Short mmCIF file of C-alpha atoms in Angstrom, two decimals:
data_model
loop_
_atom_site.label_atom_id
_atom_site.label_comp_id
_atom_site.label_asym_id
_atom_site.label_seq_id
_atom_site.Cartn_x
_atom_site.Cartn_y
_atom_site.Cartn_z
CA MET A 1 -1.21 86.14 -65.84
CA GLN A 2 1.50 87.36 -63.47
CA ALA A 3 -1.06 88.67 -61.01
CA ALA A 4 -2.89 85.33 -61.07
CA PHE A 5 0.39 83.48 -60.53
CA PHE A 6 1.25 85.76 -57.64
CA GLY A 7 -2.22 85.24 -56.19
CA VAL A 8 -1.94 81.45 -56.30
CA ILE A 9 1.56 81.39 -54.80
CA ALA A 10 0.71 83.97 -52.13
CA PHE A 11 -2.45 82.06 -51.18
CA LEU A 12 -0.55 78.77 -50.95
CA SER A 13 2.24 80.28 -48.88
CA ILE A 14 -0.22 81.84 -46.41
CA LEU A 15 -2.14 78.55 -46.30
CA SER A 16 1.02 76.57 -45.56
CA ALA A 17 1.99 79.08 -42.87
CA ILE A 18 -1.43 78.74 -41.22
CA LEU A 19 -1.29 74.95 -41.46
CA MET A 20 2.17 75.03 -39.93
CA VAL A 21 0.88 76.92 -36.90
CA MET A 22 -2.38 74.95 -36.57
CA ASN A 23 -0.90 71.47 -36.89
CA ARG A 24 -0.61 69.38 -33.73
CA ASN A 25 2.02 67.04 -35.13
CA PRO A 26 5.46 68.74 -34.92
CA VAL A 27 6.93 66.82 -37.85
CA ARG A 28 4.08 67.85 -40.15
CA SER A 29 4.39 71.40 -38.88
CA ALA A 30 8.05 71.47 -39.84
CA LEU A 31 7.25 70.02 -43.28
CA PHE A 32 4.63 72.73 -43.86
CA LEU A 33 7.29 75.28 -42.94
CA VAL A 34 9.58 73.76 -45.58
CA ALA A 35 6.75 74.12 -48.12
CA ASN A 36 6.30 77.71 -47.01
CA PHE A 37 9.99 78.47 -47.59
CA ALA A 38 9.86 76.91 -51.03
CA LEU A 39 6.83 79.04 -51.95
CA LEU A 40 8.57 82.16 -50.65
CA ALA A 41 11.51 81.29 -52.90
CA VAL A 42 9.08 81.19 -55.85
CA LEU A 43 7.87 84.67 -54.87
CA TYR A 44 11.48 85.91 -54.84
CA LEU A 45 11.93 84.39 -58.29
CA THR A 46 8.96 86.34 -59.65
CA LEU A 47 10.70 89.48 -58.35
CA ALA A 48 13.82 88.53 -60.41
CA ALA A 49 15.84 87.94 -57.23
CA GLN A 50 17.35 84.59 -58.26
CA PHE A 51 20.18 84.66 -55.75
CA ILE A 52 17.91 85.30 -52.78
CA ALA A 53 15.56 82.55 -53.98
CA ALA A 54 18.38 80.01 -54.22
CA VAL A 55 19.81 81.01 -50.85
CA GLU A 56 16.37 80.84 -49.25
CA ILE A 57 16.05 77.21 -50.31
CA ILE A 58 19.67 76.24 -49.53
CA VAL A 59 19.81 77.84 -46.09
CA TYR A 60 16.27 77.58 -44.77
CA ALA A 61 14.53 74.69 -46.55
CA GLY A 62 17.70 72.68 -47.19
CA ALA A 63 19.74 73.14 -44.03
CA ILE A 64 17.96 74.71 -41.07
CA MET A 65 14.60 72.98 -41.46
CA VAL A 66 16.25 69.63 -42.15
CA LEU A 67 18.20 70.01 -38.90
CA PHE A 68 14.93 70.87 -37.14
CA LEU A 69 13.32 67.74 -38.60
CA PHE A 70 16.36 65.74 -37.60
CA VAL A 71 16.06 66.79 -33.97
CA LEU A 72 12.29 66.26 -33.97
CA MET A 73 12.69 62.73 -35.31
CA LEU A 74 15.46 61.86 -32.86
CA LEU A 75 13.22 63.07 -30.04
CA SER A 76 10.53 60.95 -31.68
CA LEU A 77 7.58 63.22 -30.95
CA GLY A 78 4.97 61.08 -32.64
CA ALA A 79 1.33 61.88 -33.23
CA SER A 80 0.51 59.90 -30.10
CA HIS A 81 2.27 62.34 -27.83
CA ALA A 82 2.00 65.44 -29.94
CA LEU A 83 2.46 68.81 -28.37
CA ARG A 84 -0.63 69.89 -26.50
CA GLU A 85 -0.31 73.51 -25.53
CA ARG A 86 -3.00 75.02 -23.44
CA GLY A 87 -4.32 78.19 -25.07
CA GLY A 88 -3.93 80.64 -22.20
CA LEU A 89 -2.79 84.14 -22.87
CA GLN A 90 -0.41 83.35 -25.70
CA PRO A 91 -2.79 83.69 -28.71
CA LEU A 92 -4.19 86.95 -27.36
CA VAL A 93 -0.74 88.44 -26.83
CA ALA A 94 0.34 87.22 -30.26
CA ILE A 95 -2.64 88.89 -31.95
CA ILE A 96 -2.07 92.18 -30.10
CA LEU A 97 1.65 92.21 -30.91
CA GLY A 98 0.87 91.38 -34.54
CA LEU A 99 -1.52 94.32 -34.77
CA ILE A 100 1.10 96.62 -33.21
CA PHE A 101 3.65 95.39 -35.77
CA LEU A 102 1.19 96.02 -38.62
CA ALA A 103 0.41 99.51 -37.28
CA SER A 104 4.07 100.43 -36.97
CA LEU A 105 4.75 99.14 -40.47
CA SER A 106 1.96 101.24 -41.96
CA ALA A 107 3.07 104.24 -39.86
CA ALA A 108 6.54 103.87 -41.29
CA GLY A 109 5.01 103.93 -44.78
CA ALA A 110 5.76 100.34 -45.74
CA ILE A 111 2.13 99.45 -46.45
CA GLY A 112 -0.17 101.07 -48.91
CA THR A 113 2.16 103.83 -50.00
CA LEU A 114 4.53 101.72 -52.06
CA GLY A 115 4.32 103.27 -55.51
CA PRO A 116 5.98 102.23 -58.77
CA GLY A 117 9.38 103.25 -57.34
CA GLN A 118 12.54 104.12 -59.22
CA ALA A 119 13.26 100.60 -60.51
CA THR A 120 13.76 100.43 -64.27
CA PRO A 121 13.46 97.13 -66.15
CA GLN A 122 17.25 97.16 -66.59
CA TRP A 123 17.77 97.59 -62.82
CA VAL A 124 15.33 94.79 -62.05
CA LYS A 125 17.05 92.50 -64.57
CA ASN A 126 20.49 93.03 -63.02
CA GLY A 127 19.51 93.71 -59.41
CA GLY A 128 19.03 90.12 -58.29
CA THR A 129 22.11 88.52 -59.78
CA VAL A 130 24.98 87.17 -57.71
CA LYS A 131 27.27 89.83 -59.15
CA ALA A 132 25.02 92.72 -58.10
CA ILE A 133 24.58 91.37 -54.58
CA GLY A 134 28.30 90.61 -54.22
CA THR A 135 29.21 94.11 -55.35
CA ALA A 136 26.67 95.62 -52.96
CA LEU A 137 27.97 93.59 -50.02
CA PHE A 138 31.71 93.89 -50.57
CA ASP A 139 32.20 97.27 -52.25
CA PRO A 140 34.01 99.42 -49.62
CA ARG A 141 32.42 102.58 -51.02
CA LEU A 142 28.98 101.27 -50.10
CA PRO A 143 27.89 101.22 -46.45
CA TRP A 144 27.19 97.46 -46.20
CA LEU A 145 30.66 95.95 -45.92
CA PHE A 146 31.09 96.68 -42.20
CA PRO A 147 27.67 95.35 -41.04
CA PHE A 148 28.24 92.25 -43.18
CA GLU A 149 31.60 91.48 -41.57
CA VAL A 150 30.23 92.20 -38.10
CA THR A 151 27.35 89.79 -38.76
CA SER A 152 29.77 87.08 -39.83
CA ILE A 153 31.74 87.52 -36.58
CA LEU A 154 28.46 87.28 -34.67
CA LEU A 155 27.69 83.96 -36.40
CA LEU A 156 31.19 82.70 -35.62
CA VAL A 157 30.68 83.56 -31.96
CA ALA A 158 27.39 81.66 -32.03
CA VAL A 159 29.12 78.58 -33.50
CA VAL A 160 31.87 78.71 -30.85
CA GLY A 161 29.22 79.13 -28.16
CA ALA A 162 27.29 76.10 -29.44
CA ILE A 163 30.46 73.98 -29.37
CA VAL A 164 31.32 75.15 -25.85
CA LEU A 165 27.81 74.33 -24.62
CA ALA A 166 27.67 70.92 -26.32
CA LYS A 167 31.19 69.84 -25.45
CA ARG A 168 31.07 70.83 -21.76
CA ARG A 169 30.64 67.31 -20.51
CA VAL A 170 33.12 65.58 -22.81
CA MET B 1 38.22 19.00 -67.56
CA SER B 2 37.58 21.79 -65.09
CA VAL B 3 40.22 23.94 -66.80
CA ALA B 4 38.59 23.45 -70.17
CA HIS B 5 35.21 24.22 -68.68
CA SER B 6 36.38 27.44 -67.04
CA GLY B 7 38.09 28.40 -70.30
CA SER B 8 34.85 28.10 -72.23
CA ALA B 9 33.04 30.06 -69.49
CA ASP B 10 35.65 32.78 -69.80
CA ALA B 11 35.15 32.85 -73.54
CA ARG B 12 31.40 33.11 -73.04
CA ARG B 13 31.86 35.95 -70.56
CA SER B 14 34.12 37.94 -72.86
CA GLY B 15 31.67 37.23 -75.69
CA GLN B 16 28.92 38.69 -73.54
CA PHE B 17 31.04 41.72 -72.77
CA VAL B 18 31.73 42.35 -76.45
CA GLY B 19 27.98 42.08 -77.01
CA VAL B 20 27.33 44.68 -74.31
CA ILE B 21 29.84 47.08 -75.84
CA PHE B 22 28.21 46.54 -79.25
CA VAL B 23 24.75 47.35 -77.89
CA PHE B 24 26.16 50.46 -76.24
CA ILE B 25 27.72 51.66 -79.49
CA VAL B 26 24.43 51.08 -81.34
CA LEU B 27 22.62 53.20 -78.73
CA LEU B 28 25.21 55.97 -79.12
CA VAL B 29 24.79 55.98 -82.89
CA ILE B 30 21.02 56.25 -82.46
CA ALA B 31 21.53 59.19 -80.06
CA ALA B 32 23.82 60.86 -82.60
CA VAL B 33 21.29 60.40 -85.40
CA ILE B 34 18.50 61.83 -83.27
CA GLY B 35 20.74 64.75 -82.33
CA HIS B 36 21.27 65.55 -86.01
CA LEU B 37 17.72 64.83 -87.12
CA THR B 38 15.89 67.75 -88.69
CA LEU B 39 12.47 66.99 -90.07
CA PRO B 40 11.55 69.85 -92.43
CA GLY B 41 7.86 69.01 -92.32
CA LEU B 42 7.78 69.48 -88.57
CA ALA B 43 9.43 72.93 -88.57
CA PRO B 44 6.20 74.91 -88.01
CA VAL B 45 5.26 72.55 -85.17
CA TRP B 46 8.68 73.03 -83.51
CA HIS B 47 8.37 76.77 -84.05
CA PHE B 48 4.92 76.87 -82.44
CA LEU B 49 6.05 74.72 -79.51
CA GLY B 50 9.17 76.80 -79.08
CA ALA B 51 7.40 80.14 -79.14
CA HIS B 52 4.58 79.43 -76.69
CA PRO B 53 6.04 79.69 -73.16
CA ILE B 54 3.74 77.20 -71.41
CA LEU B 55 3.63 74.64 -74.24
CA ASN B 56 7.40 74.93 -74.57
CA ALA B 57 7.87 74.19 -70.88
CA LEU B 58 5.40 71.28 -71.04
CA VAL B 59 7.09 69.70 -74.06
CA LYS B 60 10.50 70.02 -72.42
CA ALA B 61 9.15 68.47 -69.22
CA VAL B 62 7.67 65.49 -71.09
CA VAL B 63 10.85 65.00 -73.15
CA TYR B 64 13.08 65.16 -70.08
CA VAL B 65 10.99 62.81 -67.96
CA SER B 66 10.87 60.20 -70.74
CA PHE B 67 14.59 60.68 -71.35
CA ILE B 68 15.25 60.04 -67.64
CA ALA B 69 13.01 56.95 -67.60
CA LEU B 70 14.76 55.42 -70.63
CA LEU B 71 18.15 56.35 -69.26
CA VAL B 72 17.43 54.67 -65.96
CA LEU B 73 16.28 51.49 -67.72
CA PHE B 74 19.59 51.44 -69.55
CA LEU B 75 21.66 52.35 -66.47
CA ILE B 76 20.18 49.59 -64.33
CA TRP B 77 20.89 47.05 -67.06
CA TRP B 78 24.46 48.34 -67.43
CA GLU B 79 25.01 48.25 -63.67
CA ARG B 80 23.85 44.62 -63.49
CA LYS B 81 25.96 43.63 -66.48
CA PHE B 82 29.01 45.44 -65.13
CA ALA B 83 28.55 43.97 -61.65
CA GLY B 84 28.24 40.54 -63.24
CA TRP B 85 31.42 41.07 -65.20
CA LEU B 86 33.33 42.19 -62.08
CA GLN B 87 32.06 39.21 -60.10
CA ALA B 88 32.83 36.66 -62.85
CA ARG B 89 29.21 35.87 -63.68
CA LEU B 90 26.94 36.70 -66.59
CA GLY B 91 24.31 39.07 -65.27
CA PRO B 92 20.88 39.24 -66.92
CA LYS B 93 20.85 37.50 -70.32
CA HIS B 94 17.46 35.95 -71.05
CA VAL B 95 14.98 38.79 -71.68
CA GLY B 96 15.83 40.53 -74.92
CA PRO B 97 19.29 40.78 -76.56
CA GLN B 98 21.97 40.50 -73.86
CA GLY B 99 19.21 40.76 -71.26
CA MET B 100 18.49 44.36 -72.26
CA LEU B 101 14.76 44.07 -71.62
CA GLN B 102 15.22 42.56 -68.16
CA THR B 103 14.87 45.99 -66.52
CA LEU B 104 11.73 46.67 -68.52
CA ALA B 105 10.27 43.40 -67.27
CA ASP B 106 11.25 44.32 -63.72
CA ALA B 107 9.64 47.74 -64.13
CA LEU B 108 6.41 46.11 -65.37
CA LYS B 109 6.51 43.80 -62.37
CA LEU B 110 6.92 46.77 -60.01
CA ILE B 111 4.01 48.63 -61.63
CA THR B 112 1.64 45.69 -61.36
CA LYS B 113 2.66 44.78 -57.81
CA GLU B 114 0.38 45.45 -54.89
CA ASP B 115 0.98 48.82 -53.27
CA ILE B 116 1.17 48.04 -49.58
CA THR B 117 0.69 50.74 -46.96
CA PRO B 118 1.59 49.87 -43.36
CA ALA B 119 -1.39 50.20 -41.03
CA VAL B 120 0.44 52.57 -38.68
CA ALA B 121 2.00 54.69 -41.42
CA ASP B 122 1.55 58.45 -41.50
CA ARG B 123 -0.41 58.22 -44.73
CA PRO B 124 0.01 61.64 -46.41
CA LEU B 125 3.75 61.65 -45.76
CA PHE B 126 4.11 58.00 -46.79
CA TYR B 127 2.31 58.63 -50.09
CA LEU B 128 4.04 61.91 -50.91
CA ALA B 129 7.63 61.03 -49.99
CA PRO B 130 8.69 59.15 -53.18
CA PHE B 131 7.55 62.06 -55.31
CA VAL B 132 9.26 64.63 -53.08
CA VAL B 133 12.45 62.64 -53.71
CA PHE B 134 11.83 62.18 -57.45
CA VAL B 135 10.70 65.68 -58.48
CA PRO B 136 13.85 67.59 -57.40
CA THR B 137 15.89 65.00 -59.27
CA VAL B 138 14.01 65.76 -62.47
CA LEU B 139 14.25 69.49 -61.80
CA THR B 140 18.05 69.36 -61.60
CA PHE B 141 18.18 68.02 -65.17
CA MET B 142 16.82 71.39 -66.28
CA VAL B 143 20.25 73.04 -66.23
CA LEU B 144 22.30 70.05 -67.42
CA PRO B 145 23.95 70.93 -70.77
CA LEU B 146 23.49 67.71 -72.77
CA GLY B 147 24.69 69.32 -75.99
CA PRO B 148 25.23 72.74 -77.59
CA HIS B 149 21.49 73.10 -78.17
CA TRP B 150 20.31 70.63 -75.55
CA ILE B 151 19.86 72.61 -72.39
CA ALA B 152 16.33 73.08 -71.12
CA GLN B 153 16.92 76.39 -69.34
CA ASP B 154 20.20 78.14 -68.68
CA LEU B 155 19.83 80.04 -65.41
CA ASN B 156 22.40 82.62 -64.36
CA VAL B 157 22.47 80.98 -60.92
CA ALA B 158 22.51 77.42 -62.31
CA LEU B 159 25.07 76.04 -59.83
CA LEU B 160 23.27 77.52 -56.82
CA TYR B 161 20.02 76.19 -58.27
CA VAL B 162 21.43 72.68 -58.45
CA ILE B 163 22.68 72.85 -54.86
CA ALA B 164 19.36 74.26 -53.66
CA ILE B 165 17.09 71.84 -55.50
CA SER B 166 19.12 68.74 -54.75
CA SER B 167 19.07 69.56 -51.04
CA MET B 168 15.28 69.29 -51.16
CA THR B 169 15.61 65.50 -51.57
CA ALA B 170 16.59 65.32 -47.90
CA THR B 171 13.09 66.41 -46.95
CA GLY B 172 11.56 63.60 -48.99
CA ILE B 173 13.87 60.97 -47.52
CA MET B 174 13.06 62.24 -44.05
CA ALA B 175 9.34 62.12 -44.80
CA ALA B 176 9.72 58.54 -46.06
CA GLY B 177 11.61 57.46 -42.97
CA TRP B 178 9.17 59.13 -40.64
CA GLY B 179 6.00 58.26 -42.53
CA SER B 180 6.77 54.53 -42.63
CA ASN B 181 6.58 54.46 -38.83
CA ASN B 182 9.19 51.74 -38.62
CA LYS B 183 12.38 52.02 -36.61
CA TYR B 184 14.61 50.75 -39.40
CA SER B 185 13.07 53.22 -41.83
CA LEU B 186 13.47 56.05 -39.35
CA LEU B 187 17.10 55.19 -38.65
CA GLY B 188 17.80 54.86 -42.37
CA GLY B 189 16.17 58.22 -43.05
CA VAL B 190 18.08 59.93 -40.25
CA ARG B 191 21.36 58.43 -41.46
CA ALA B 192 20.64 59.42 -45.06
CA VAL B 193 19.91 63.01 -44.12
CA ALA B 194 22.95 63.30 -41.83
CA GLN B 195 25.06 62.03 -44.71
CA LEU B 196 23.45 64.35 -47.28
CA LEU B 197 23.88 67.42 -45.09
CA SER B 198 27.48 66.63 -44.13
CA TYR B 199 28.74 65.83 -47.60
CA GLU B 200 26.95 68.85 -49.04
CA VAL B 201 29.66 71.05 -47.46
CA PRO B 202 32.78 69.66 -49.22
CA MET B 203 30.76 69.26 -52.43
CA VAL B 204 29.76 72.92 -52.44
CA MET B 205 33.33 73.97 -51.68
CA ALA B 206 34.56 71.87 -54.64
CA VAL B 207 31.95 73.48 -56.92
CA LEU B 208 32.93 76.92 -55.59
CA SER B 209 36.56 76.35 -56.53
CA VAL B 210 35.36 75.79 -60.10
CA VAL B 211 33.40 79.04 -59.87
CA THR B 212 36.50 80.99 -58.83
CA PHE B 213 38.12 79.93 -62.10
CA VAL B 214 35.16 80.55 -64.33
CA GLY B 215 33.78 83.68 -62.70
CA GLY B 216 30.16 82.74 -63.34
CA LEU B 217 27.45 80.39 -62.14
CA SER B 218 25.73 79.61 -65.43
CA MET B 219 26.35 76.26 -67.11
CA ARG B 220 26.89 77.79 -70.53
CA HIS B 221 29.46 80.14 -69.00
CA ILE B 222 31.37 77.16 -67.58
CA ILE B 223 31.36 75.28 -70.89
CA ASP B 224 32.40 78.40 -72.83
CA TYR B 225 35.30 78.91 -70.43
CA GLN B 226 36.42 75.33 -71.03
CA ALA B 227 36.07 75.75 -74.80
CA GLN B 228 38.63 78.57 -74.61
CA ASN B 229 40.96 77.41 -71.84
CA GLY B 230 40.80 73.61 -71.95
CA TRP B 231 39.17 71.26 -69.49
CA LEU B 232 39.03 72.54 -65.94
CA ILE B 233 40.44 69.26 -64.57
CA LEU B 234 43.75 70.26 -66.20
CA LYS B 235 44.13 73.22 -63.82
CA TRP B 236 46.05 71.58 -60.98
CA PRO B 237 44.11 72.97 -57.95
CA LEU B 238 40.98 71.45 -59.43
CA ILE B 239 42.26 67.86 -59.46
CA PRO B 240 41.75 67.51 -55.67
CA ALA B 241 38.53 69.48 -56.09
CA PHE B 242 37.29 66.83 -58.53
CA LEU B 243 38.29 63.99 -56.18
CA ILE B 244 36.45 65.67 -53.30
CA PHE B 245 33.45 66.18 -55.57
CA LEU B 246 33.50 62.52 -56.59
CA ILE B 247 33.66 61.23 -53.01
CA ALA B 248 30.95 63.64 -51.88
CA ALA B 249 28.79 62.66 -54.86
CA LEU B 250 29.20 58.96 -54.00
CA ALA B 251 28.15 59.75 -50.44
CA GLU B 252 25.15 61.80 -51.53
CA LEU B 253 24.04 59.01 -53.86
CA ASN B 254 24.24 56.50 -50.98
CA ARG B 255 26.44 54.27 -53.11
CA THR B 256 28.39 51.47 -51.56
CA PRO B 257 31.30 52.79 -49.61
CA PHE B 258 28.69 55.10 -48.13
CA ASP B 259 25.48 53.06 -48.37
CA LEU B 260 24.83 53.16 -44.63
CA PRO B 261 21.28 54.51 -45.03
CA GLU B 262 20.27 51.26 -46.70
CA ALA B 263 22.79 48.90 -45.13
CA GLU B 264 21.07 45.54 -45.51
CA SER B 265 22.89 43.87 -42.65
CA GLU B 266 21.87 46.56 -40.19
CA LEU B 267 18.71 48.29 -41.40
CA VAL B 268 16.83 45.85 -43.70
CA SER B 269 16.88 48.41 -46.52
CA GLY B 270 16.70 51.76 -44.81
CA PHE B 271 14.15 54.43 -45.53
CA HIS B 272 12.42 52.47 -48.30
CA THR B 273 11.91 49.28 -46.29
CA GLU B 274 8.12 49.64 -46.21
CA TYR B 275 7.72 50.71 -49.83
CA SER B 276 6.57 48.37 -52.56
CA GLY B 277 5.39 48.53 -56.13
CA MET B 278 5.23 51.89 -57.87
CA ARG B 279 6.39 53.95 -54.91
CA PHE B 280 9.51 51.84 -54.51
CA ALA B 281 10.08 52.21 -58.26
CA PHE B 282 10.11 55.97 -57.85
CA PHE B 283 12.85 55.78 -55.22
CA PHE B 284 14.83 53.54 -57.53
CA LEU B 285 14.26 55.85 -60.50
CA ALA B 286 15.36 58.87 -58.46
CA GLU B 287 18.50 57.08 -57.28
CA PHE B 288 19.68 56.17 -60.76
CA ALA B 289 18.64 59.50 -62.28
CA ASN B 290 20.62 61.21 -59.52
CA ASN B 291 23.57 59.02 -60.34
CA PHE B 292 23.45 60.12 -63.98
CA PHE B 293 23.00 63.73 -62.95
CA SER B 294 25.97 63.72 -60.57
CA ALA B 295 28.21 62.17 -63.20
CA GLY B 296 26.92 64.57 -65.86
CA PHE B 297 27.37 67.53 -63.53
CA ALA B 298 30.97 66.49 -62.86
CA VAL B 299 31.54 66.11 -66.61
CA ALA B 300 30.15 69.60 -67.24
CA LEU B 301 32.22 71.11 -64.43
CA PHE B 302 35.55 69.35 -64.90
CA PHE B 303 35.68 67.45 -68.22
CA GLY B 304 34.48 69.97 -70.75
CA GLY B 305 30.86 68.86 -70.89
CA TYR B 306 29.79 68.25 -74.47
CA LEU B 307 33.05 69.56 -75.97
CA GLY B 308 34.92 67.17 -78.21
CA PRO B 309 36.09 66.70 -81.79
CA ILE B 310 34.19 65.17 -84.76
CA LEU B 311 31.28 63.51 -82.94
CA PRO B 312 28.21 65.62 -82.06
CA GLY B 313 28.11 67.18 -78.60
CA ILE B 314 25.48 64.97 -77.05
CA VAL B 315 27.45 61.81 -77.88
CA TRP B 316 30.57 63.22 -76.23
CA PHE B 317 28.56 64.21 -73.21
CA ILE B 318 26.93 60.80 -72.83
CA LEU B 319 30.23 58.99 -73.45
CA LYS B 320 32.09 60.97 -70.80
CA THR B 321 29.21 60.62 -68.37
CA PHE B 322 29.08 56.87 -68.86
CA VAL B 323 32.81 56.55 -68.27
CA LEU B 324 32.35 58.39 -64.97
CA ILE B 325 29.27 56.34 -64.02
CA THR B 326 31.19 53.16 -64.74
CA LEU B 327 33.98 54.41 -62.49
CA MET B 328 31.40 54.94 -59.75
CA MET B 329 30.04 51.41 -60.28
CA TRP B 330 33.55 50.04 -60.19
CA ILE B 331 34.10 51.73 -56.81
CA ARG B 332 30.73 50.45 -55.64
CA TRP B 333 31.46 46.82 -56.40
CA THR B 334 35.06 46.95 -55.11
CA VAL B 335 35.13 48.87 -51.82
CA PRO B 336 33.47 47.59 -48.62
CA ARG B 337 31.06 49.71 -46.60
CA LEU B 338 32.38 52.22 -44.06
CA ARG B 339 31.23 52.36 -40.46
CA ILE B 340 29.02 55.32 -39.52
CA ASP B 341 31.65 57.06 -37.37
CA GLN B 342 34.29 56.52 -40.07
CA MET B 343 31.94 58.07 -42.61
CA MET B 344 31.25 61.18 -40.53
CA GLY B 345 34.92 61.44 -39.57
CA LEU B 346 35.98 61.23 -43.20
CA CYS B 347 33.66 64.10 -44.05
CA TRP B 348 34.23 66.51 -41.18
CA LYS B 349 37.86 65.76 -40.28
CA LEU B 350 39.31 65.21 -43.73
CA LEU B 351 37.15 66.40 -46.61
CA VAL B 352 35.91 69.70 -45.14
CA PRO B 353 39.36 71.06 -44.16
CA LEU B 354 40.84 69.72 -47.38
CA SER B 355 38.13 71.34 -49.47
CA LEU B 356 38.73 74.67 -47.71
CA VAL B 357 42.44 74.45 -48.53
CA VAL B 358 41.62 73.53 -52.13
CA PHE B 359 39.22 76.44 -52.36
CA ILE B 360 41.85 78.91 -51.10
CA LEU B 361 44.43 77.46 -53.53
CA ALA B 362 41.98 77.68 -56.41
CA ALA B 363 41.07 81.27 -55.54
CA ALA B 364 44.74 82.23 -55.33
CA TRP B 365 45.53 80.45 -58.61
CA ALA B 366 42.55 81.93 -60.42
CA SER B 367 43.24 85.51 -59.32
CA ARG B 368 46.93 85.55 -60.23
#
């Protein structure tokens, strides 16, 4: 039952990803990407990671992709003048880089060697909750507080940079 | 002569209003009876339906969707009656008692109407959009605590779930605006999504200030906290939080001070200009269901949800929710529409900083 569910969701998410890349119409592409994010959130849910699933939808499907769509619609890239990229070298390079990525992943032991692991049912039940993630991020005894704060400063710098770039002419 | 005439009209209007209140009370009593109904003969059926995971989910889905449909029929009637009362006219009164079946007749008309698709529409998007708007609305009802035993599924991330799922509506509105291939629809869709995204920020901050008090994201947790410590609206940092939530909810519902996405004088009727028949009905259904959900969500967060003396929980919940919905309707029929720059300015220059201050105050107050 769970394996079948995973199979269906995984198939649909890969299908939506492929459709997103193959589609000529940028608006439809973006909508397929939204569908893909929603399906990924379902996969997170099956792994008992409720917080990550909710954040995936809020941040990616709800905010970032909607802004993408917004810009696409304001630019009004209709089907009539859809993007027409000439093939060229890009697909070839993409395939080669993808294979290199896959090879490095399997060399690092991320593919094929993932066994049952140390996760107990209790750990899985509590691992995905907001409390567990908050404790992991903000507990000073754990190593993740500093990278988290540094990342937030990085995002702040990006926001300031965006305002500086956009407001230059005003 | 004219004075006497207006006097009798006034009497008729107040008679109508008493009739409306009476109908409302009858509906509440019916809800209370259903809430207390236990049919012993059906116990094994309930047990079977409750135990089987898929059947259980299916039954809940059917019950909730029919509940929403009936609710929306009632809400539309109440809105028209209330608007009529505010504008010194009668509202619907011919179909059924006090015009109660008028909405049903309108719904039948919408179902039987021709479903027109514009020739230049982007067909898949045009067909799918109403459902992409409607389905998240139904999904949000899943975590709404209607009564002590009336909650479809209590998630431990319920508040995040609501925020996540309700933000998916923006995609549907965008698809509708784009798929119609009409400049008014597109502008309406773009406005609606800008509004949804902007007002999401103060709304989430208001909800977060509730979370700092409660220390949990599950609905049952929030209601239990209020059962022990009194309604959350009575904690003073949460009064501005509730006001921010209410304004943001009005904006997200595209109700009148903020109904720019469907401003008739500028945009025909916004992103659903090209829709007719059943598809238009789905937009309408989603709008009113969303209205009920927002009010119910506010009741659960700030006004103790289903808590209350004597009467069963679901009656308290529906009563409080209807008071809040009526407040929203009152605002709708009183306040004129804002301009688009005023609307964005209100959100980003006033509500967002204010909500941050409220959040800090609430966090400080809660962690004393």
